[in-house]
CSV table of C-alpha atoms and ligand atoms in Angstrom, one decimal:
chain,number,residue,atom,x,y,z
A,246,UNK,CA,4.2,-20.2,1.4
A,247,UNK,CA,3.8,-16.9,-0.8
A,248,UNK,CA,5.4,-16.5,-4.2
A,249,UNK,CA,6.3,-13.7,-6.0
A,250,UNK,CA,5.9,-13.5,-10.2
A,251,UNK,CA,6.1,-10.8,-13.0
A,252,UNK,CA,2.7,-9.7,-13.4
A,253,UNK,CA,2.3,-11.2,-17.2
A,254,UNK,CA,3.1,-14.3,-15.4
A,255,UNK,CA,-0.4,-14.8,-13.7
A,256,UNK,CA,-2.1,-17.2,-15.9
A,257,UNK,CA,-4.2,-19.8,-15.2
A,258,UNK,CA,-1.5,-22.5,-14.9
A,259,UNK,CA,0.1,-20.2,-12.0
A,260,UNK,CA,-3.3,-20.3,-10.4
A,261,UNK,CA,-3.8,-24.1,-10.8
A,262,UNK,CA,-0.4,-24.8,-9.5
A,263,UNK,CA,-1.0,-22.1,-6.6
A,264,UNK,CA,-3.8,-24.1,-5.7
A,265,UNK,CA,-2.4,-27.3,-6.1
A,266,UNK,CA,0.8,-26.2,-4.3
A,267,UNK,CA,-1.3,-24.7,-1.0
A,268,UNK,CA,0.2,-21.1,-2.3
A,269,UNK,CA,-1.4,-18.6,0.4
A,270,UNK,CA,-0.7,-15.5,-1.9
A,271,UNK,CA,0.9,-15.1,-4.8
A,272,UNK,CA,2.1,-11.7,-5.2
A,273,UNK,CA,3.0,-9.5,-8.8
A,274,UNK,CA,6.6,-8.4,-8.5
A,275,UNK,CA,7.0,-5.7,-11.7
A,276,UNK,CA,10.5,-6.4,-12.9
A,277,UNK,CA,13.4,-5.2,-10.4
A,278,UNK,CA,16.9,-2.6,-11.6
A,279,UNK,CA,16.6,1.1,-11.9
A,280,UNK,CA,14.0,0.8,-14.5
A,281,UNK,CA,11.7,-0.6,-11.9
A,282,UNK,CA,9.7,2.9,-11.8
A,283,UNK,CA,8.4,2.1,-15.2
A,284,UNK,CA,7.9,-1.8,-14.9
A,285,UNK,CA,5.6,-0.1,-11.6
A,286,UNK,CA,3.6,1.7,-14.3
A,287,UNK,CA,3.2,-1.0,-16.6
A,288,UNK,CA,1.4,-3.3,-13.2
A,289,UNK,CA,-0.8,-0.7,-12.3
A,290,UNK,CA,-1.9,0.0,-16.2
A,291,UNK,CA,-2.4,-4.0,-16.5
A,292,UNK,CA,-4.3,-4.0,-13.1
A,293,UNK,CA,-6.9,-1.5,-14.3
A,294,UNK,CA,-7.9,-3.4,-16.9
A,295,UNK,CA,-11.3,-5.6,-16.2
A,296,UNK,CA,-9.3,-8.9,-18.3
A,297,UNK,CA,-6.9,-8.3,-15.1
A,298,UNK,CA,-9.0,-8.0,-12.4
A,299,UNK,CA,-11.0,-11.0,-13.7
A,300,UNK,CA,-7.5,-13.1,-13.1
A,301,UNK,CA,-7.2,-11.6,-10.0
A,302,UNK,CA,-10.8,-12.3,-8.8
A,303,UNK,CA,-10.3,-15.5,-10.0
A,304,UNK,CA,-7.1,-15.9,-7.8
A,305,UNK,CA,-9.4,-14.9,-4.6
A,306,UNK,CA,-12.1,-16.6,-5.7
A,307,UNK,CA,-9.9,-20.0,-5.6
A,308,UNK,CA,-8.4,-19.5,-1.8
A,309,UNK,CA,-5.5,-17.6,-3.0
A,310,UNK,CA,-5.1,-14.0,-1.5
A,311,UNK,CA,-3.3,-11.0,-4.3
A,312,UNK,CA,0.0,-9.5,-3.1
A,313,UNK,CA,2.3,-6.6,-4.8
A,314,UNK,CA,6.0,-5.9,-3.7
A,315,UNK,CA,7.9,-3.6,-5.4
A,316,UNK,CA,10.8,-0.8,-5.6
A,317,UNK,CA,9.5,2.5,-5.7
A,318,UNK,CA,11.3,5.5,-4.5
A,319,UNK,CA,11.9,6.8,-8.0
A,320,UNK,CA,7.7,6.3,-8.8
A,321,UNK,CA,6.9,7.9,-5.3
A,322,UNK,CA,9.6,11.1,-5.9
A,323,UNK,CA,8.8,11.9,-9.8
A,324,UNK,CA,12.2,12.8,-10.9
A,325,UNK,CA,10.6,15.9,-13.1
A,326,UNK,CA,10.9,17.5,-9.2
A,327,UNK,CA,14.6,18.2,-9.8
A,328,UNK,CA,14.4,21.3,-11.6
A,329,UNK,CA,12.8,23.1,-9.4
A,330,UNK,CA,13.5,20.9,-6.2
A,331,UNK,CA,17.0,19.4,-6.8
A,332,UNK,CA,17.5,19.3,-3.0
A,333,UNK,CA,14.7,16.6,-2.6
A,334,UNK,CA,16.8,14.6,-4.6
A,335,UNK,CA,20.3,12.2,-3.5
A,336,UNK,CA,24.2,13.7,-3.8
A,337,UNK,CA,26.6,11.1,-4.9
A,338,UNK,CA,30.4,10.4,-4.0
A,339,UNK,CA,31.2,13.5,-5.6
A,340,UNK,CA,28.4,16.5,-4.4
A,341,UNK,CA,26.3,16.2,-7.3
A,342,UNK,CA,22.5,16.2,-6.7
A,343,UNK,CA,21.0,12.9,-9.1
A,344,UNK,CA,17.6,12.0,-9.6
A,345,UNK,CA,19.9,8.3,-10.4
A,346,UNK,CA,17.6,6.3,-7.8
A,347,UNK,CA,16.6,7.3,-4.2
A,348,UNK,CA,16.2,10.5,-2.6
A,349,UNK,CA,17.7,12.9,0.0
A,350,UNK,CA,16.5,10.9,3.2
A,351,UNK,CA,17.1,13.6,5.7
A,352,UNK,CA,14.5,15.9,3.6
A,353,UNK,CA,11.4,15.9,5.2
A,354,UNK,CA,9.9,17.3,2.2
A,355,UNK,CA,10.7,15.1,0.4
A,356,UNK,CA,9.6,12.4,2.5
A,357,UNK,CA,6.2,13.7,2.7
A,358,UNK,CA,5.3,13.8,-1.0
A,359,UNK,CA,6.4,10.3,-1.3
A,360,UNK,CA,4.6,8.9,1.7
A,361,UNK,CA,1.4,11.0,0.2
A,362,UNK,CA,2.3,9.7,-2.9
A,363,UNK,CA,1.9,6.0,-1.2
A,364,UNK,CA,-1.6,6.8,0.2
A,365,UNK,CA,-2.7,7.4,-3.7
A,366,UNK,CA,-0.4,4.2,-4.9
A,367,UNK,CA,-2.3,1.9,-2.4
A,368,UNK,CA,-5.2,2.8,-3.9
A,369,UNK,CA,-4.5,1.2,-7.3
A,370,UNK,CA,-3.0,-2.2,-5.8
A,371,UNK,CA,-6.5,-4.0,-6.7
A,372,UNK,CA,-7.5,-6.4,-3.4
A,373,UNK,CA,-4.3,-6.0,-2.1
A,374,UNK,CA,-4.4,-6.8,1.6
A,375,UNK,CA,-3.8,-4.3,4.5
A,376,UNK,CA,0.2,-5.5,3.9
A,377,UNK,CA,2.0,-3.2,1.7
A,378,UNK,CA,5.2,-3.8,0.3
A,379,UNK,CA,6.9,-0.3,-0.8
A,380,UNK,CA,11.0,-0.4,-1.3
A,381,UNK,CA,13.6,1.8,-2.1
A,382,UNK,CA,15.1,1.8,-5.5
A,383,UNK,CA,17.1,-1.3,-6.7
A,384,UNK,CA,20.9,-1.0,-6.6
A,385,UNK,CA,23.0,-0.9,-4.6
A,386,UNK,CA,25.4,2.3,-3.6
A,387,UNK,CA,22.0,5.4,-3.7
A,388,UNK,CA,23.1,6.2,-0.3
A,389,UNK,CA,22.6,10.4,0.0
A,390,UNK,CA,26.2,11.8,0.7
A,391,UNK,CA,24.5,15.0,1.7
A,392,UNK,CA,25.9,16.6,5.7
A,393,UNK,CA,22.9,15.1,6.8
A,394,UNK,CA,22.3,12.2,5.5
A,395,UNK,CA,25.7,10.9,6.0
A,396,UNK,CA,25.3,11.0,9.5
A,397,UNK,CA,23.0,8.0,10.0
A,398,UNK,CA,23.6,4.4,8.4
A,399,UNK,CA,21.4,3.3,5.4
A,400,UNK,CA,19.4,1.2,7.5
A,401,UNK,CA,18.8,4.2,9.4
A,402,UNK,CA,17.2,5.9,6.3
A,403,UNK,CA,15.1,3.0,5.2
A,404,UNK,CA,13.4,2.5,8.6
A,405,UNK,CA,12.7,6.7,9.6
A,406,UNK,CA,10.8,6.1,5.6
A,407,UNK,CA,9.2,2.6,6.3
A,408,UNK,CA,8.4,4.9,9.8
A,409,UNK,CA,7.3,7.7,7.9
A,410,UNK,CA,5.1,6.1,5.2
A,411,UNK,CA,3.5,3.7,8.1
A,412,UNK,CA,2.3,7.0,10.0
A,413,UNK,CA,1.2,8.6,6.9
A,414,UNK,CA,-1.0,5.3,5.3
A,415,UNK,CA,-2.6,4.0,9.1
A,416,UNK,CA,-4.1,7.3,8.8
A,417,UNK,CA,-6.3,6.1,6.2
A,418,UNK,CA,-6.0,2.6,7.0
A,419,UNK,CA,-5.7,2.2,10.4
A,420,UNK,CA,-4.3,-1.5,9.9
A,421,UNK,CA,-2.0,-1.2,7.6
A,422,UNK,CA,1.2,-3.0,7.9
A,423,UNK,CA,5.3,-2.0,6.1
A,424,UNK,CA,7.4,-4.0,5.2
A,425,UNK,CA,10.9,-3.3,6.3
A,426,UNK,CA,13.1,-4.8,3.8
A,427,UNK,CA,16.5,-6.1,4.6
A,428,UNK,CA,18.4,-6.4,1.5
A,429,UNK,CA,21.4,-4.6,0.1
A,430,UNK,CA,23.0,-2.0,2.5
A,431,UNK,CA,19.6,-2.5,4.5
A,432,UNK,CA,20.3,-5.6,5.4
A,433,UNK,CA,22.0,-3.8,9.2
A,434,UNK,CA,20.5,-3.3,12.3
A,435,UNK,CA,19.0,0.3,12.4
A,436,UNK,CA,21.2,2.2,15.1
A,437,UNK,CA,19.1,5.3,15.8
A,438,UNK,CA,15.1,4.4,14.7
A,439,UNK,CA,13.5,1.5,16.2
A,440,UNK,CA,10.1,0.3,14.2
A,441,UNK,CA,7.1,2.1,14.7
A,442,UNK,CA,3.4,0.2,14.7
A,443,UNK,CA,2.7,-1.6,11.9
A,444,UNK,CA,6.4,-1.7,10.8
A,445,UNK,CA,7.5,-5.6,10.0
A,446,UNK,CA,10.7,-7.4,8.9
A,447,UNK,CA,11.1,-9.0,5.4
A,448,UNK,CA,14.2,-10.2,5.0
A,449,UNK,CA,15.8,-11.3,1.4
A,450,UNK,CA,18.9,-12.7,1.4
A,451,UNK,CA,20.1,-11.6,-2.3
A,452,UNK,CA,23.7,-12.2,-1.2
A,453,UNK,CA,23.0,-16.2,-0.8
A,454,UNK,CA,22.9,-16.2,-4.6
A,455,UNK,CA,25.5,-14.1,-6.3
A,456,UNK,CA,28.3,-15.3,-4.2
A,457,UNK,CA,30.4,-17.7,-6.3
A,458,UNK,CA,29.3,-20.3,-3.9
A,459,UNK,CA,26.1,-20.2,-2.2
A,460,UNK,CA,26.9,-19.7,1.5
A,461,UNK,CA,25.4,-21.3,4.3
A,462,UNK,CA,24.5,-19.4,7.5
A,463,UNK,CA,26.7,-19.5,10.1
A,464,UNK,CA,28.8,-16.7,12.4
A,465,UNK,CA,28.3,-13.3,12.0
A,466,UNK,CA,25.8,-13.8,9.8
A,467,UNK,CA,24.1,-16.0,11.6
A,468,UNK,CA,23.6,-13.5,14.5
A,469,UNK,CA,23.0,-10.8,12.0
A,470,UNK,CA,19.7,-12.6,10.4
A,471,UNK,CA,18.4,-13.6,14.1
A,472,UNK,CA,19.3,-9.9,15.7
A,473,UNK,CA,17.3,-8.5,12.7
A,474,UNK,CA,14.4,-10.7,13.8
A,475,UNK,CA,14.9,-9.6,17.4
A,476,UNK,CA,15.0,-6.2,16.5
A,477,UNK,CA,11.6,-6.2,14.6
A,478,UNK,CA,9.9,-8.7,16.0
A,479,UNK,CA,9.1,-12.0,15.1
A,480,UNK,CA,4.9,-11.5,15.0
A,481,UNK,CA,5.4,-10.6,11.1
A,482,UNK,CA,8.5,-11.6,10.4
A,483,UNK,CA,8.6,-12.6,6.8
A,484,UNK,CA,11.5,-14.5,4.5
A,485,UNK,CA,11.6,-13.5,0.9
A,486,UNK,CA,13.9,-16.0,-0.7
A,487,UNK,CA,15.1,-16.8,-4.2
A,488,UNK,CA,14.5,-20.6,-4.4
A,489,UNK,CA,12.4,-20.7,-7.2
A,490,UNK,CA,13.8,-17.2,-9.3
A,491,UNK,CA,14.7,-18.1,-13.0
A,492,UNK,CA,15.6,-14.4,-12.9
A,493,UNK,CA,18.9,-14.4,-11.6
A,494,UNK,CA,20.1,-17.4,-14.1
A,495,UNK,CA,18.3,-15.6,-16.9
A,496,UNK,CA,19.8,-12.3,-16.6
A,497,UNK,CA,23.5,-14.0,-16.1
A,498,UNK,CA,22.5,-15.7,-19.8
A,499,UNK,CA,22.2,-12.5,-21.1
A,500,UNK,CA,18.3,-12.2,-20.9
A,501,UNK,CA,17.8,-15.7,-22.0
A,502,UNK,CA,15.6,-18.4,-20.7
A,503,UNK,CA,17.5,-21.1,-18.9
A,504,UNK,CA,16.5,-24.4,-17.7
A,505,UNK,CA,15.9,-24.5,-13.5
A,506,UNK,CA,16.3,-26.9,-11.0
A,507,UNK,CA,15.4,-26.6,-7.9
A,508,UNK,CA,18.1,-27.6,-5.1
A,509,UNK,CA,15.2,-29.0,-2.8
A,510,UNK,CA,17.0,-30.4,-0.1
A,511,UNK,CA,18.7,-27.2,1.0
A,512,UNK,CA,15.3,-25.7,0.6
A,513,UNK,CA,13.7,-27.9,2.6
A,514,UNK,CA,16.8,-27.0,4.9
A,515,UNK,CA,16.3,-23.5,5.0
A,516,UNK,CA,12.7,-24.1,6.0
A,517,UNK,CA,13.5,-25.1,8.9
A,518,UNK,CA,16.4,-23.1,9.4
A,519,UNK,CA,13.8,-19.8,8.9
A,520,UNK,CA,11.2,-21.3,11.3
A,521,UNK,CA,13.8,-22.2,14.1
A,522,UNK,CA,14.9,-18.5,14.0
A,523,UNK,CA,11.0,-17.2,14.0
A,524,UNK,CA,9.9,-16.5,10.9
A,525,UNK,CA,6.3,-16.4,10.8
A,526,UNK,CA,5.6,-16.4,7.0
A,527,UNK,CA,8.5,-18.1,3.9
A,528,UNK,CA,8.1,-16.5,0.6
A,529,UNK,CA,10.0,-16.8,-2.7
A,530,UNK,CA,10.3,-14.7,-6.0
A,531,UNK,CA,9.0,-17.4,-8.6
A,532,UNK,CA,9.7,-15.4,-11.5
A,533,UNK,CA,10.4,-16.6,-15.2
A,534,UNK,CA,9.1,-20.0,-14.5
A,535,UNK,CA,5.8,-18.8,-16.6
A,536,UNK,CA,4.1,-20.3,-19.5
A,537,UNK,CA,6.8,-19.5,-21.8
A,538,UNK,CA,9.3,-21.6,-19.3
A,539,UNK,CA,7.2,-24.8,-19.5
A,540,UNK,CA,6.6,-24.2,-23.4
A,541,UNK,CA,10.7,-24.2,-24.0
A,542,UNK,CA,11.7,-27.0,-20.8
A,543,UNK,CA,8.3,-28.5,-19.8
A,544,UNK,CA,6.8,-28.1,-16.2
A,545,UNK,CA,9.5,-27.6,-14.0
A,546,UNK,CA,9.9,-29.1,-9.9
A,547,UNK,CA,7.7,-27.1,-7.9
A,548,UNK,CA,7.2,-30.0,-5.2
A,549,UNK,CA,9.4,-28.6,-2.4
A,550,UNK,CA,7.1,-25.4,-2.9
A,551,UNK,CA,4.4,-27.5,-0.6
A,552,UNK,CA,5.4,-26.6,3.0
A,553,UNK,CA,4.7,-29.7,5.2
B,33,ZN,ZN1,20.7,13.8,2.0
């Protein structure tokens, strides 16, 4: 199991509980929406910082490996690049050029500052392993309604980057692996692109928990989730769930801290439901259950968080 926390939330209790829990890597999420370019900025400044690196050595140092996922189109294409480059940059519904999230995917230029832009990025991620977690912005509807960009499906887009940024970062690090993430519009099958080396499936089913009821899997869906893990393989295939995310209820109470509890039977469910498609590796966003959490509502249920 893998969890995924704000970056202020590594303490020393996450660590302890990691360790307790059989946590294989915990990995720093910077906070998600279309600020998520600055949040990036703010984890890479912390990370620099020898008080950081200490926490992070400390992490290693206890049988716990360091992990970062995060959005990052709008950090990888600095938006300053529109006055002189507006065509780098997506058209909405109506024909306008934005620098509002994404990018014109069919602009190879483009493209190539960004996946350059990686190679420096993956520099800064301090121990990170050879896995590297690099998403498009986080909203939904920055699709590029540009000629040629409307040709091919979203999905489409997000693999010929994933593609693209995979080429350009195994040429410095031969091993390096992509994630692939299906989530929002990304969540299709490619139609066009198929995954290049080092290209791997982590799928995050967001939808699950803003439904009005949580849904189960079953018919088309169903065969979605399992053709996505045909389509990409299973070798890597990764789960990035929201069991454990005091995010969502906190930003529904209006950026207030809410008491969570865990629904462990269907998680315990779902492992098994992930596993019996193929999924190699089950991880879940962990955030806002930090030390200010336990101060306000005490330690909260982390046992189904121990994979059997
Ligand atoms: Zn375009």
């Amino acid at each position: 199991m893998e969890i995924l926390i704000h970056p202020r939330e590594l303490t020393q209790r996450w660590i302890d509980k990691a360790v307790e829990l059989d946590i294989k890597r915990v990995s720093l999420h910077p906070v998600g929406g279309m600020d998520a370019h600055s949040t990036l900025v703010g984890m890479l400044n912390e990370i620099e910082k020898p008080e950081f690196k200490e926490k992070i050595d400390t992490l290693i140092g206890r049988g716990i490996e360091i992990g970062y996922e995060f959005h990052a189109a709008s950090y990888l294409l600095p938006r300053e690049l529109f006055d002189t480059h507006p065509e780098y940059f997506r058209m909405d519904e109506k024909g306008q050029r934005t620098t509002w999230g994404n990018f014109c995917f069919s602009n190879q230029e483009a493209l190539d500052i960004m996946a350059e832009n990686a190679v420096k990025l993956i520099e800064k991620l301090y121990r990170s392993p050879d896995e590297y977690y690099i998403w498009l912005d986080d909203a939904k509807n920055l699709f590029c309604h540009c000629e040629n960009c409307k040709k091919l499906s979203f999905a489409d887009h997000q693999l010929n980057f994933c593609n693209h940024l995979a080429r350009t970062i195994r040429r410095v690090k031969p091993r390096a692996k992509i994630c692939y993430i299906a989530y929002f519009e990304a969540v299709d099958i490619p139609k066009v692109y198929t995954p290049e080396e080092g290209v791997f499936l982590e799928y995050a089913p967001y939808e699950r928990y803003t439904e009005k009821d949580s849904f189960s899997f079953e018919g088309d869906y169903l065969e979605l989730v399992g053709n996505l893990v045909k389509f990409f393989g299973k070798e890597d295939a990764k789960v990035l769930e929201y069991w454990y995310d005091n995010s969502i209820p906190y930003r529904y109470a209006g950026n207030k801290l809410v008491e969570f509890t865990p629904d462990n039977k269907q998680i315990k469910a779902d492992y098994d439901f992930y596993r019996g498609l193929g999924f190699k590796t089950l991880a879940t966003f962990a955030c806002n259950l930090d030390d200010d959490y336990v101060a306000l509502f005490g330690e909260p249920d982390l046992s189904a968080l121990k994979e059997d």
